[in-house]
Structures are given as structure tokens and as C-alpha cells.
Amino acid sequence: MEVVIGPSAAVLAADAIEALVASRPDAVLGLATGSSPLPTYQELVRRHRAGTAPSYDEVRCFLLDEYVGLPAGHPQTYRETIFRELTDALGISRDRVAGPDPSDVRNAGRRYEEAIVAAGGVDLQVLGIGSDGHLAFNEPGSSLASLTRIKTLTARTRADNARFFGSVDAVPHHVLTQGLGTILRARHLLLLAAGAGKADAVAAAVEGPLSASCPASVLQLHPHATVLVDAAAAVRLERASYYREVYADKPDWQGL
Ligand code: GLP
């Protein structure tokens, strides 16, 4: 696992995504929603508008997760959110953006797994981390081998996400989420975290024991996981000075 601490997470993440799409125009991107990836998405859109980005016309996208119980087209569905925040602006047609289908919860998991496999798997998966260490919507206690399925949100996650809904009562209780086993199948994991509120979760994920109690610790099992954090989110990392030293001495050719 590579841990990069600094203010340039959005630029580094955008560089990695662009490098992938430049080398493989039909790349499969796994997209997270929430606040953490927003600066990266804004950077990608800025470069696209500046005319310096590769074409995204052939890219396919898979969402990490989706709420259950919101009406289709609700602005807080993750499908609408990703259209608004990224894919429409990059010119990716909506039929190339897939998410788990909340109108068919019973079959959605199996069908979503099949769709990801049929697309050839996810090349690069963008991730955030919940303040309780959740990854996608895999709450603490989730199987480390889990696949896409329905989950029940914890009270803490519903409270964290209330800001998007106006009140905690409006936040759905149920979601569909890629499992931790699904996420591990992606070829490159890119986790973004910023702010002091994520410091404990980042430390547990990166340096704590591998445990379902911290779902994001599953990154420790992945052969190509990159964690991009700002200084505030890194304050609980015991090996922070080592990560800084490694990054400072990193060969230019290596990329993320
Ligand atoms: C949300 C999402 C996750 C996200 C995480 C952190 O509930 N389901 O995909 O990574 O929790 O969210 P944020 O980036 O807004 O802090």
C-alpha cells in the first residue's frame, strides 16, 4: 500500500485517472460519491474543459453504491449525483454509467456483479472512507469477502450523510453496495480522505489490524492500493514520516 500525505491529492488522483484513460480509452472506472472525491472530479472536469484531457467517450463507469427507497431521479441518488458532479461534464453518456438497481433489490447484487465481470472488471476504483471506517456502504461487521448486496446503514453513517438530505430522518436506512470482495477485484484502488474527522478511520484502515470492524482495512489485502490523504487526515498515522520519505524518494517513472 502506498500512502501519500499532502495537499495535492486531487491533482495526483486526476493524473492517475487521466493516465489510465490515455493508455486505455475504454477503461472501466469505479466511482465513489460523497465529499471526498469531489476535488478530484472538479479537477478532471477543469482539465476536460481546458481541452487537455483525453477523450472519455469510450469509458465505462460503475458506481460503488446506491440508496434504496429514493424515487428514481431524486437528486441524492448516487446515480444523479455522479451525472451532476462528473460524468455529464466529461461527456460520458449516461448509458455508460451503471449502478446497483434499487428497483430490483432482490436480484440487484447478482446482476451488478455480472455486469462488472462482463465489462472486464474495474480498472481503477475511486474510494472514500466513512468516519467509522466503512468502505462504500460496507459498515463495520461486513464480510471481507462480501459481494454486492443490500445493507442497513448505521445511525452514525445516516447522521454523517444528513447534510445531503436536510435532516437525518430523510436519509434512507437501506442501501445497495459493492461488497468488500467486489472492491478487492478492481485492479487499482485509490482512496481519498481529507480532514480531521477521517484521521482515526485512516489510521485504523492503514495501520490497524485487518478486521471487519474496520472495513477499509481490507485495502491491506490489495496488491495495488493508494491512499491519498491531507495532513489533517494523516495525524494519527504512526508511520507518517516514513510515508513522506518514501514518496519524496519515489522514482519519477513509477506513477501511483
Ligand atoms: C458515504 C459513501 C461512501 C463514502 C463515504 C465517505 O456514505 N457511501 O462511498 O466514501 O461514505 O463520505 P464522504 O466522502 O462524504 O465523507
Short mmCIF file of C-alpha atoms and ligand atoms in Angstrom, two decimals, residues 33-36 64-65 78 128-130 134 136-137 157 161 163 198, ligand 1:
data_model
loop_
_atom_site.label_atom_id
_atom_site.label_comp_id
_atom_site.label_asym_id
_atom_site.label_seq_id
_atom_site.Cartn_x
_atom_site.Cartn_y
_atom_site.Cartn_z
CA THR A 33 -19.77 9.64 -4.39
CA GLY A 34 -19.69 11.67 -1.15
CA SER A 35 -17.48 14.68 -0.46
CA SER A 36 -14.05 13.06 -0.60
CA LEU A 64 -19.86 1.89 -5.68
CA ASP A 65 -23.25 2.02 -4.07
CA TYR A 78 -25.87 8.35 -6.33
CA GLY A 128 -13.69 7.49 0.16
CA ILE A 129 -13.80 6.28 3.76
CA GLY A 130 -16.53 6.70 6.33
CA HIS A 134 -16.77 2.00 6.19
CA ALA A 136 -18.62 2.15 0.01
CA PHE A 137 -21.56 1.31 2.29
CA THR A 157 -23.50 6.99 8.78
CA ASN A 161 -24.98 11.89 5.42
CA ARG A 163 -26.14 17.10 5.36
CA LYS A 198 -11.22 10.92 8.98
C1 GLP B 1 -20.59 7.58 2.10
C2 GLP B 1 -20.44 6.77 0.81
C3 GLP B 1 -19.03 6.28 0.64
C4 GLP B 1 -18.12 7.42 1.02
C5 GLP B 1 -18.18 7.62 2.49
C6 GLP B 1 -17.49 8.89 2.95
O1 GLP B 1 -21.63 7.26 2.89
N1 GLP B 1 -21.32 5.67 0.65
O2 GLP B 1 -18.81 5.83 -0.69
O3 GLP B 1 -16.81 7.13 0.66
O4 GLP B 1 -19.48 7.50 2.98
O5 GLP B 1 -18.23 10.01 2.55
P1 GLP B 1 -17.61 11.45 2.45
O6 GLP B 1 -16.59 11.37 1.37
O7 GLP B 1 -18.75 12.35 2.09
O8 GLP B 1 -17.01 11.76 3.76
#
